[in-house]
């Protein structure tokens, strides 16, 4: 499960890096076609996608506490 989350996260990061190159062009086209209020809707929708995707793809926390190892005294 953790491997799948890492692979999906890597794919999303790669897609985001490629999207950032076209982001200004996309926002400019939305602004020219639909007006500036649509740009705010687009930015809000992008934020909503991130707000849903991050918790959905985050690794689950285990209920077991992490064991603490202490150095032995000699």
PDB file of N, CA, C and O in Angstrom:
ATOM      1  N   UNK A   1       0.827  -1.194   0.000  1.00  0.00           N
ATOM      2  CA  UNK A   1       0.000   0.000   0.000  1.00  0.00           C
ATOM      3  C   UNK A   1       0.868   1.253   0.000  1.00  0.00           C
ATOM      4  O   UNK A   1       0.575   2.204  -0.694  1.00  0.00           O
ATOM      5  N   UNK A   2       1.947   1.238   0.800  1.00  0.00           N
ATOM      6  CA  UNK A   2       2.813   2.414   0.856  1.00  0.00           C
ATOM      7  C   UNK A   2       3.521   2.625  -0.480  1.00  0.00           C
ATOM      8  O   UNK A   2       3.692   3.769  -0.905  1.00  0.00           O
ATOM      9  N   UNK A   3       3.885   1.539  -1.139  1.00  0.00           N
ATOM     10  CA  UNK A   3       4.540   1.666  -2.434  1.00  0.00           C
ATOM     11  C   UNK A   3       3.599   2.295  -3.457  1.00  0.00           C
ATOM     12  O   UNK A   3       4.002   3.166  -4.226  1.00  0.00           O
ATOM     13  N   UNK A   4       2.347   1.902  -3.429  1.00  0.00           N
ATOM     14  CA  UNK A   4       1.373   2.480  -4.357  1.00  0.00           C
ATOM     15  C   UNK A   4       1.196   3.970  -4.092  1.00  0.00           C
ATOM     16  O   UNK A   4       1.110   4.769  -5.034  1.00  0.00           O
ATOM     17  N   UNK A   5       1.165   4.358  -2.831  1.00  0.00           N
ATOM     18  CA  UNK A   5       1.020   5.776  -2.498  1.00  0.00           C
ATOM     19  C   UNK A   5       2.231   6.571  -2.979  1.00  0.00           C
ATOM     20  O   UNK A   5       2.083   7.685  -3.495  1.00  0.00           O
ATOM     21  N   UNK A   6       3.420   5.995  -2.860  1.00  0.00           N
ATOM     22  CA  UNK A   6       4.631   6.681  -3.308  1.00  0.00           C
ATOM     23  C   UNK A   6       4.625   6.829  -4.827  1.00  0.00           C
ATOM     24  O   UNK A   6       4.953   7.895  -5.363  1.00  0.00           O
ATOM     25  N   UNK A   7       4.216   5.793  -5.533  1.00  0.00           N
ATOM     26  CA  UNK A   7       4.170   5.859  -6.998  1.00  0.00           C
ATOM     27  C   UNK A   7       3.137   6.884  -7.454  1.00  0.00           C
ATOM     28  O   UNK A   7       3.405   7.701  -8.342  1.00  0.00           O
ATOM     29  N   UNK A   8       1.963   6.872  -6.836  1.00  0.00           N
ATOM     30  CA  UNK A   8       0.921   7.842  -7.199  1.00  0.00           C
ATOM     31  C   UNK A   8       1.392   9.256  -6.892  1.00  0.00           C
ATOM     32  O   UNK A   8       1.202  10.171  -7.706  1.00  0.00           O
ATOM     33  N   UNK A   9       2.009   9.446  -5.744  1.00  0.00           N
ATOM     34  CA  UNK A   9       2.508  10.772  -5.391  1.00  0.00           C
ATOM     35  C   UNK A   9       3.560  11.236  -6.396  1.00  0.00           C
ATOM     36  O   UNK A   9       3.547  12.391  -6.828  1.00  0.00           O
ATOM     37  N   UNK A  10       4.459  10.357  -6.794  1.00  0.00           N
ATOM     38  CA  UNK A  10       5.468  10.712  -7.781  1.00  0.00           C
ATOM     39  C   UNK A  10       4.858  11.104  -9.118  1.00  0.00           C
ATOM     40  O   UNK A  10       5.291  12.066  -9.754  1.00  0.00           O
ATOM     41  N   UNK A  11       3.851  10.369  -9.529  1.00  0.00           N
ATOM     42  CA  UNK A  11       3.164  10.712 -10.787  1.00  0.00           C
ATOM     43  C   UNK A  11       2.472  12.066 -10.677  1.00  0.00           C
ATOM     44  O   UNK A  11       2.489  12.858 -11.626  1.00  0.00           O
ATOM     45  N   UNK A  12       1.861  12.337  -9.545  1.00  0.00           N
ATOM     46  CA  UNK A  12       1.191  13.626  -9.361  1.00  0.00           C
ATOM     47  C   UNK A  12       2.194  14.774  -9.348  1.00  0.00           C
ATOM     48  O   UNK A  12       1.922  15.841  -9.903  1.00  0.00           O
ATOM     49  N   UNK A  13       3.342  14.573  -8.720  1.00  0.00           N
ATOM     50  CA  UNK A  13       4.371  15.617  -8.709  1.00  0.00           C
ATOM     51  C   UNK A  13       4.875  15.873 -10.120  1.00  0.00           C
ATOM     52  O   UNK A  13       5.045  17.025 -10.538  1.00  0.00           O
ATOM     53  N   UNK A  14       5.100  14.812 -10.880  1.00  0.00           N
ATOM     54  CA  UNK A  14       5.560  14.976 -12.263  1.00  0.00           C
ATOM     55  C   UNK A  14       4.507  15.709 -13.095  1.00  0.00           C
ATOM     56  O   UNK A  14       4.834  16.596 -13.888  1.00  0.00           O
ATOM     57  N   UNK A  15       3.238  15.362 -12.899  1.00  0.00           N
ATOM     58  CA  UNK A  15       2.172  16.041 -13.640  1.00  0.00           C
ATOM     59  C   UNK A  15       2.075  17.504 -13.234  1.00  0.00           C
ATOM     60  O   UNK A  15       1.857  18.383 -14.073  1.00  0.00           O
ATOM     61  N   UNK A  16       2.253  17.782 -11.937  1.00  0.00           N
ATOM     62  CA  UNK A  16       2.198  19.162 -11.469  1.00  0.00           C
ATOM     63  C   UNK A  16       3.340  19.978 -12.054  1.00  0.00           C
ATOM     64  O   UNK A  16       3.138  21.119 -12.473  1.00  0.00           O
ATOM     65  N   UNK A  17       4.527  19.401 -12.120  1.00  0.00           N
ATOM     66  CA  UNK A  17       5.667  20.112 -12.702  1.00  0.00           C
ATOM     67  C   UNK A  17       5.409  20.464 -14.155  1.00  0.00           C
ATOM     68  O   UNK A  17       5.760  21.547 -14.613  1.00  0.00           O
ATOM     69  N   UNK A  18       4.790  19.562 -14.899  1.00  0.00           N
ATOM     70  CA  UNK A  18       4.481  19.846 -16.296  1.00  0.00           C
ATOM     71  C   UNK A  18       3.336  20.846 -16.407  1.00  0.00           C
ATOM     72  O   UNK A  18       3.318  21.671 -17.317  1.00  0.00           O
ATOM     73  N   UNK A  19       2.382  20.789 -15.484  1.00  0.00           N
ATOM     74  CA  UNK A  19       1.250  21.706 -15.519  1.00  0.00           C
ATOM     75  C   UNK A  19       1.684  23.124 -15.202  1.00  0.00           C
ATOM     76  O   UNK A  19       1.145  24.077 -15.773  1.00  0.00           O
ATOM     77  N   UNK A  20       2.651  23.287 -14.301  1.00  0.00           N
ATOM     78  CA  UNK A  20       3.096  24.628 -13.941  1.00  0.00           C
ATOM     79  C   UNK A  20       3.659  25.379 -15.142  1.00  0.00           C
ATOM     80  O   UNK A  20       3.587  26.605 -15.201  1.00  0.00           O
ATOM     81  N   UNK A  21       4.199  24.657 -16.113  1.00  0.00           N
ATOM     82  CA  UNK A  21       4.728  25.312 -17.302  1.00  0.00           C
ATOM     83  C   UNK A  21       3.602  25.920 -18.135  1.00  0.00           C
ATOM     84  O   UNK A  21       3.796  26.939 -18.793  1.00  0.00           O
ATOM     85  N   UNK A  22       2.413  25.302 -18.095  1.00  0.00           N
ATOM     86  CA  UNK A  22       1.283  25.790 -18.891  1.00  0.00           C
ATOM     87  C   UNK A  22       0.274  26.568 -18.067  1.00  0.00           C
ATOM     88  O   UNK A  22      -0.708  27.063 -18.609  1.00  0.00           O
ATOM     89  N   UNK A  23       0.496  26.659 -16.755  1.00  0.00           N
ATOM     90  CA  UNK A  23      -0.456  27.328 -15.874  1.00  0.00           C
ATOM     91  C   UNK A  23      -0.760  28.760 -16.258  1.00  0.00           C
ATOM     92  O   UNK A  23      -1.933  29.135 -16.379  1.00  0.00           O
ATOM     93  N   UNK A  24       0.254  29.604 -16.471  1.00  0.00           N
ATOM     94  CA  UNK A  24      -0.035  30.989 -16.845  1.00  0.00           C
ATOM     95  C   UNK A  24      -0.799  31.103 -18.159  1.00  0.00           C
ATOM     96  O   UNK A  24      -1.674  31.962 -18.306  1.00  0.00           O
ATOM     97  N   UNK A  25      -0.492  30.226 -19.110  1.00  0.00           N
ATOM     98  CA  UNK A  25      -1.225  30.248 -20.380  1.00  0.00           C
ATOM     99  C   UNK A  25      -2.679  29.854 -20.176  1.00  0.00           C
ATOM    100  O   UNK A  25      -3.589  30.439 -20.787  1.00  0.00           O
ATOM    101  N   UNK A  26      -2.902  28.881 -19.316  1.00  0.00           N
ATOM    102  CA  UNK A  26      -4.264  28.432 -19.041  1.00  0.00           C
ATOM    103  C   UNK A  26      -5.063  29.521 -18.336  1.00  0.00           C
ATOM    104  O   UNK A  26      -6.207  29.803 -18.704  1.00  0.00           O
ATOM    105  N   UNK A  27      -4.460  30.146 -17.341  1.00  0.00           N
ATOM    106  CA  UNK A  27      -5.141  31.219 -16.619  1.00  0.00           C
ATOM    107  C   UNK A  27      -5.418  32.390 -17.556  1.00  0.00           C
ATOM    108  O   UNK A  27      -6.500  32.991 -17.525  1.00  0.00           O
ATOM    109  N   UNK A  28      -4.464  32.711 -18.420  1.00  0.00           N
ATOM    110  CA  UNK A  28      -4.681  33.788 -19.383  1.00  0.00           C
ATOM    111  C   UNK A  28      -5.821  33.481 -20.337  1.00  0.00           C
ATOM    112  O   UNK A  28      -6.642  34.356 -20.646  1.00  0.00           O
ATOM    113  N   UNK A  29      -5.900  32.246 -20.797  1.00  0.00           N
ATOM    114  CA  UNK A  29      -6.978  31.861 -21.701  1.00  0.00           C
ATOM    115  C   UNK A  29      -8.327  31.894 -21.001  1.00  0.00           C
ATOM    116  O   UNK A  29      -9.320  32.339 -21.570  1.00  0.00           O
ATOM    117  N   UNK A  30      -8.370  31.440 -19.767  1.00  0.00           N
ATOM    118  CA  UNK A  30      -9.628  31.494 -19.005  1.00  0.00           C
ATOM    119  C   UNK A  30     -10.047  32.944 -18.810  1.00  0.00           C
ATOM    120  O   UNK A  30     -11.229  33.290 -18.968  1.00  0.00           O
ATOM    121  N   UNK A  31      -9.087  33.796 -18.503  1.00  0.00           N
ATOM    122  CA  UNK A  31      -9.397  35.207 -18.293  1.00  0.00           C
ATOM    123  C   UNK A  31      -9.925  35.858 -19.562  1.00  0.00           C
ATOM    124  O   UNK A  31     -10.891  36.621 -19.521  1.00  0.00           O
ATOM    125  N   UNK A  32      -9.292  35.574 -20.693  1.00  0.00           N
ATOM    126  CA  UNK A  32      -9.734  36.168 -21.952  1.00  0.00           C
ATOM    127  C   UNK A  32     -11.088  35.619 -22.400  1.00  0.00           C
ATOM    128  O   UNK A  32     -11.914  36.349 -22.947  1.00  0.00           O
ATOM    129  N   UNK A  33     -11.312  34.330 -22.178  1.00  0.00           N
ATOM    130  CA  UNK A  33     -12.537  33.698 -22.663  1.00  0.00           C
ATOM    131  C   UNK A  33     -13.740  33.952 -21.756  1.00  0.00           C
ATOM    132  O   UNK A  33     -14.827  34.248 -22.237  1.00  0.00           O
ATOM    133  N   UNK A  34     -13.531  33.816 -20.449  1.00  0.00           N
ATOM    134  CA  UNK A  34     -14.661  33.820 -19.518  1.00  0.00           C
ATOM    135  C   UNK A  34     -14.665  35.005 -18.560  1.00  0.00           C
ATOM    136  O   UNK A  34     -15.629  35.185 -17.818  1.00  0.00           O
ATOM    137  N   UNK A  35     -13.573  35.755 -18.510  1.00  0.00           N
ATOM    138  CA  UNK A  35     -13.505  36.895 -17.597  1.00  0.00           C
ATOM    139  C   UNK A  35     -12.762  36.537 -16.320  1.00  0.00           C
ATOM    140  O   UNK A  35     -12.503  35.373 -16.020  1.00  0.00           O
ATOM    141  N   UNK A  36     -12.433  37.582 -15.571  1.00  0.00           N
ATOM    142  CA  UNK A  36     -11.612  37.349 -14.385  1.00  0.00           C
ATOM    143  C   UNK A  36     -12.328  36.607 -13.261  1.00  0.00           C
ATOM    144  O   UNK A  36     -11.673  35.933 -12.480  1.00  0.00           O
ATOM    145  N   UNK A  37     -13.678  36.681 -13.110  1.00  0.00           N
ATOM    146  CA  UNK A  37     -14.286  35.854 -12.046  1.00  0.00           C
ATOM    147  C   UNK A  37     -14.050  34.358 -12.247  1.00  0.00           C
ATOM    148  O   UNK A  37     -13.909  33.603 -11.281  1.00  0.00           O
ATOM    149  N   UNK A  38     -13.979  33.943 -13.507  1.00  0.00           N
ATOM    150  CA  UNK A  38     -13.735  32.520 -13.776  1.00  0.00           C
ATOM    151  C   UNK A  38     -12.337  32.102 -13.333  1.00  0.00           C
ATOM    152  O   UNK A  38     -12.119  30.938 -12.968  1.00  0.00           O
ATOM    153  N   UNK A  39     -11.393  33.042 -13.340  1.00  0.00           N
ATOM    154  CA  UNK A  39     -10.044  32.728 -12.862  1.00  0.00           C
ATOM    155  C   UNK A  39     -10.084  32.404 -11.373  1.00  0.00           C
ATOM    156  O   UNK A  39      -9.442  31.457 -10.917  1.00  0.00           O
ATOM    157  N   UNK A  40     -10.866  33.159 -10.611  1.00  0.00           N
ATOM    158  CA  UNK A  40     -10.992  32.885  -9.177  1.00  0.00           C
ATOM    159  C   UNK A  40     -11.664  31.537  -8.939  1.00  0.00           C
ATOM    160  O   UNK A  40     -11.277  30.805  -8.021  1.00  0.00           O
ATOM    161  N   UNK A  41     -12.633  31.191  -9.760  1.00  0.00           N
ATOM    162  CA  UNK A  41     -13.283  29.884  -9.642  1.00  0.00           C
ATOM    163  C   UNK A  41     -12.277  28.780  -9.956  1.00  0.00           C
ATOM    164  O   UNK A  41     -12.215  27.762  -9.255  1.00  0.00           O
ATOM    165  N   UNK A  42     -11.461  28.990 -10.991  1.00  0.00           N
ATOM    166  CA  UNK A  42     -10.440  28.004 -11.360  1.00  0.00           C
ATOM    167  C   UNK A  42      -9.428  27.805 -10.241  1.00  0.00           C
ATOM    168  O   UNK A  42      -9.093  26.678  -9.876  1.00  0.00           O
ATOM    169  N   UNK A  43      -8.940  28.895  -9.676  1.00  0.00           N
ATOM    170  CA  UNK A  43      -7.957  28.811  -8.586  1.00  0.00           C
ATOM    171  C   UNK A  43      -8.582  28.134  -7.366  1.00  0.00           C
ATOM    172  O   UNK A  43      -7.954  27.292  -6.713  1.00  0.00           O
ATOM    173  N   UNK A  44      -9.824  28.474  -7.057  1.00  0.00           N
ATOM    174  CA  UNK A  44     -10.509  27.823  -5.933  1.00  0.00           C
ATOM    175  C   UNK A  44     -10.710  26.339  -6.167  1.00  0.00           C
ATOM    176  O   UNK A  44     -10.545  25.533  -5.247  1.00  0.00           O
ATOM    177  N   UNK A  45     -11.042  25.972  -7.401  1.00  0.00           N
ATOM    178  CA  UNK A  45     -11.217  24.554  -7.723  1.00  0.00           C
ATOM    179  C   UNK A  45      -9.893  23.800  -7.605  1.00  0.00           C
ATOM    180  O   UNK A  45      -9.863  22.666  -7.116  1.00  0.00           O
ATOM    181  N   UNK A  46      -8.806  24.433  -8.030  1.00  0.00           N
ATOM    182  CA  UNK A  46      -7.486  23.798  -7.878  1.00  0.00           C
ATOM    183  C   UNK A  46      -7.156  23.587  -6.398  1.00  0.00           C
ATOM    184  O   UNK A  46      -6.643  22.535  -6.012  1.00  0.00           O
ATOM    185  N   UNK A  47      -7.462  24.582  -5.583  1.00  0.00           N
ATOM    186  CA  UNK A  47      -7.230  24.445  -4.141  1.00  0.00           C
ATOM    187  C   UNK A  47      -8.078  23.346  -3.533  1.00  0.00           C
ATOM    188  O   UNK A  47      -7.619  22.600  -2.658  1.00  0.00           O
ATOM    189  N   UNK A  48      -9.327  23.222  -4.006  1.00  0.00           N
ATOM    190  CA  UNK A  48     -10.205  22.165  -3.495  1.00  0.00           C
ATOM    191  C   UNK A  48      -9.690  20.784  -3.882  1.00  0.00           C
ATOM    192  O   UNK A  48      -9.732  19.847  -3.076  1.00  0.00           O
ATOM    193  N   UNK A  49      -9.173  20.663  -5.099  1.00  0.00           N
ATOM    194  CA  UNK A  49      -8.612  19.372  -5.530  1.00  0.00           C
ATOM    195  C   UNK A  49      -7.424  18.994  -4.660  1.00  0.00           C
ATOM    196  O   UNK A  49      -7.283  17.844  -4.226  1.00  0.00           O
ATOM    197  N   UNK A  50      -6.567  19.960  -4.361  1.00  0.00           N
ATOM    198  CA  UNK A  50      -5.411  19.692  -3.504  1.00  0.00           C
ATOM    199  C   UNK A  50      -5.866  19.325  -2.093  1.00  0.00           C
ATOM    200  O   UNK A  50      -5.342  18.391  -1.478  1.00  0.00           O
ATOM    201  N   UNK A  51      -6.871  20.054  -1.583  1.00  0.00           N
ATOM    202  CA  UNK A  51      -7.361  19.790  -0.222  1.00  0.00           C
ATOM    203  C   UNK A  51      -7.970  18.403  -0.095  1.00  0.00           C
ATOM    204  O   UNK A  51      -7.922  17.801   0.978  1.00  0.00           O
ATOM    205  N   UNK A  52      -8.515  17.870  -1.165  1.00  0.00           N
ATOM    206  CA  UNK A  52      -9.081  16.523  -1.132  1.00  0.00           C
ATOM    207  C   UNK A  52      -8.008  15.472  -1.416  1.00  0.00           C
ATOM    208  O   UNK A  52      -7.987  14.413  -0.796  1.00  0.00           O
ATOM    209  N   UNK A  53      -7.100  15.777  -2.341  1.00  0.00           N
ATOM    210  CA  UNK A  53      -6.111  14.783  -2.764  1.00  0.00           C
ATOM    211  C   UNK A  53      -5.069  14.490  -1.688  1.00  0.00           C
ATOM    212  O   UNK A  53      -4.669  13.333  -1.515  1.00  0.00           O
ATOM    213  N   UNK A  54      -4.643  15.501  -0.957  1.00  0.00           N
ATOM    214  CA  UNK A  54      -3.585  15.281   0.036  1.00  0.00           C
ATOM    215  C   UNK A  54      -4.041  14.323   1.137  1.00  0.00           C
ATOM    216  O   UNK A  54      -3.356  13.328   1.410  1.00  0.00           O
ATOM    217  N   UNK A  55      -5.184  14.538   1.788  1.00  0.00           N
ATOM    218  CA  UNK A  55      -5.586  13.548   2.804  1.00  0.00           C
ATOM    219  C   UNK A  55      -5.950  12.191   2.209  1.00  0.00           C
ATOM    220  O   UNK A  55      -5.740  11.162   2.838  1.00  0.00           O
ATOM    221  N   UNK A  56      -6.471  12.189   0.985  1.00  0.00           N
ATOM    222  CA  UNK A  56      -6.863  10.919   0.380  1.00  0.00           C
ATOM    223  C   UNK A  56      -5.648  10.063   0.036  1.00  0.00           C
ATOM    224  O   UNK A  56      -5.711   8.838   0.115  1.00  0.00           O
ATOM    225  N   UNK A  57      -4.550  10.692  -0.340  1.00  0.00           N
ATOM    226  CA  UNK A  57      -3.368   9.945  -0.748  1.00  0.00           C
ATOM    227  C   UNK A  57      -2.313   9.827   0.346  1.00  0.00           C
ATOM    228  O   UNK A  57      -1.295   9.164   0.143  1.00  0.00           O
ATOM    229  N   UNK A  58      -2.543  10.441   1.480  1.00  0.00           N
ATOM    230  CA  UNK A  58      -1.574  10.371   2.578  1.00  0.00           C
ATOM    231  C   UNK A  58      -1.559   8.963   3.162  1.00  0.00           C
ATOM    232  O   UNK A  58      -2.583   8.287   3.211  1.00  0.00           O
ATOM    233  N   UNK A  59      -0.406   8.507   3.593  1.00  0.00           N
ATOM    234  CA  UNK A  59      -0.351   7.184   4.213  1.00  0.00           C
ATOM    235  C   UNK A  59      -1.149   7.167   5.520  1.00  0.00           C
ATOM    236  O   UNK A  59      -1.197   8.160   6.235  1.00  0.00           O
ATOM    237  N   UNK A  60      -1.771   6.056   5.779  1.00  0.00           N
ATOM    238  CA  UNK A  60      -2.578   5.910   6.997  1.00  0.00           C
ATOM    239  C   UNK A  60      -1.677   5.764   8.206  1.00  0.00           C
ATOM    240  O   UNK A  60      -0.623   5.144   8.137  1.00  0.00           O
ATOM    241  N   UNK A  61      -2.099   6.331   9.313  1.00  0.00           N
ATOM    242  CA  UNK A  61      -1.338   6.186  10.562  1.00  0.00           C
ATOM    243  C   UNK A  61      -1.692   4.860  11.199  1.00  0.00           C
ATOM    244  O   UNK A  61      -2.840   4.462  11.237  1.00  0.00           O
ATOM    245  N   UNK A  62      -0.701   4.189  11.705  1.00  0.00           N
ATOM    246  CA  UNK A  62      -0.966   2.943  12.414  1.00  0.00           C
ATOM    247  C   UNK A  62      -1.332   3.265  13.856  1.00  0.00           C
ATOM    248  O   UNK A  62      -0.958   4.296  14.397  1.00  0.00           O
ATOM    249  N   UNK A  63      -2.068   2.374  14.451  1.00  0.00           N
ATOM    250  CA  UNK A  63      -2.496   2.568  15.829  1.00  0.00           C
ATOM    251  C   UNK A  63      -1.398   2.198  16.820  1.00  0.00           C
ATOM    252  O   UNK A  63      -1.468   2.540  17.984  1.00  0.00           O
ATOM    253  N   UNK A  64      -0.396   1.475  16.346  1.00  0.00           N
ATOM    254  CA  UNK A  64       0.688   1.075  17.236  1.00  0.00           C
ATOM    255  C   UNK A  64       1.644   2.246  17.447  1.00  0.00           C
ATOM    256  O   UNK A  64       1.997   2.934  16.502  1.00  0.00           O
ATOM    257  N   UNK A  65       2.077   2.455  18.683  1.00  0.00           N
ATOM    258  CA  UNK A  65       3.061   3.520  18.896  1.00  0.00           C
ATOM    259  C   UNK A  65       4.419   3.110  18.327  1.00  0.00           C
ATOM    260  O   UNK A  65       4.750   1.932  18.245  1.00  0.00           O
ATOM    261  N   UNK A  66       5.162   4.078  17.924  1.00  0.00           N
ATOM    262  CA  UNK A  66       6.501   3.822  17.396  1.00  0.00           C
ATOM    263  C   UNK A  66       7.410   3.429  18.556  1.00  0.00           C
ATOM    264  O   UNK A  66       7.462   4.133  19.572  1.00  0.00           O
ATOM    265  N   UNK A  67       8.105   2.297  18.452  1.00  0.00           N
ATOM    266  CA  UNK A  67       8.962   1.884  19.564  1.00  0.00           C
ATOM    267  C   UNK A  67      10.140   2.853  19.738  1.00  0.00           C
ATOM    268  O   UNK A  67      10.734   3.310  18.773  1.00  0.00           O
ATOM    269  N   UNK A  68      10.433   3.146  20.977  1.00  0.00           N
ATOM    270  CA  UNK A  68      11.549   4.038  21.302  1.00  0.00           C
ATOM    271  C   UNK A  68      12.727   3.180  21.712  1.00  0.00           C
ATOM    272  O   UNK A  68      12.617   2.351  22.604  1.00  0.00           O
ATOM    273  N   UNK A  69      13.824   3.387  21.043  1.00  0.00           N
ATOM    274  CA  UNK A  69      15.026   2.636  21.423  1.00  0.00           C
ATOM    275  C   UNK A  69      15.976   3.574  22.129  1.00  0.00           C
ATOM    276  O   UNK A  69      16.231   4.687  21.683  1.00  0.00           O
ATOM    277  N   UNK A  70      16.463   3.128  23.264  1.00  0.00           N
ATOM    278  CA  UNK A  70      17.404   3.924  24.045  1.00  0.00           C
ATOM    279  C   UNK A  70      18.725   3.218  24.063  1.00  0.00           C
ATOM    280  O   UNK A  70      18.791   1.985  24.135  1.00  0.00           O
ATOM    281  N   UNK A  71      19.796   3.981  23.995  1.00  0.00           N
ATOM    282  CA  UNK A  71      21.109   3.324  24.041  1.00  0.00           C
ATOM    283  C   UNK A  71      21.302   2.660  25.409  1.00  0.00           C
ATOM    284  O   UNK A  71      20.886   3.170  26.442  1.00  0.00           O
ATOM    285  N   UNK A  72      21.939   1.512  25.360  1.00  0.00           N
ATOM    286  CA  UNK A  72      22.173   0.799  26.611  1.00  0.00           C
ATOM    287  C   UNK A  72      23.342   1.451  27.345  1.00  0.00           C
ATOM    288  O   UNK A  72      24.312   1.909  26.758  1.00  0.00           O
ATOM    289  N   UNK A  73      23.240   1.435  28.672  1.00  0.00           N
ATOM    290  CA  UNK A  73      24.327   1.982  29.499  1.00  0.00           C
ATOM    291  C   UNK A  73      25.282   0.856  29.832  1.00  0.00           C
ATOM    292  O   UNK A  73      24.897  -0.217  30.253  1.00  0.00           O
ATOM    293  N   UNK A  74      26.540   1.128  29.677  1.00  0.00           N
ATOM    294  CA  UNK A  74      27.539   0.085  29.948  1.00  0.00           C
ATOM    295  C   UNK A  74      28.298   0.372  31.192  1.00  0.00           C
ATOM    296  O   UNK A  74      28.562   1.365  31.657  1.00  0.00           O
TER     297      UNK A  74
END
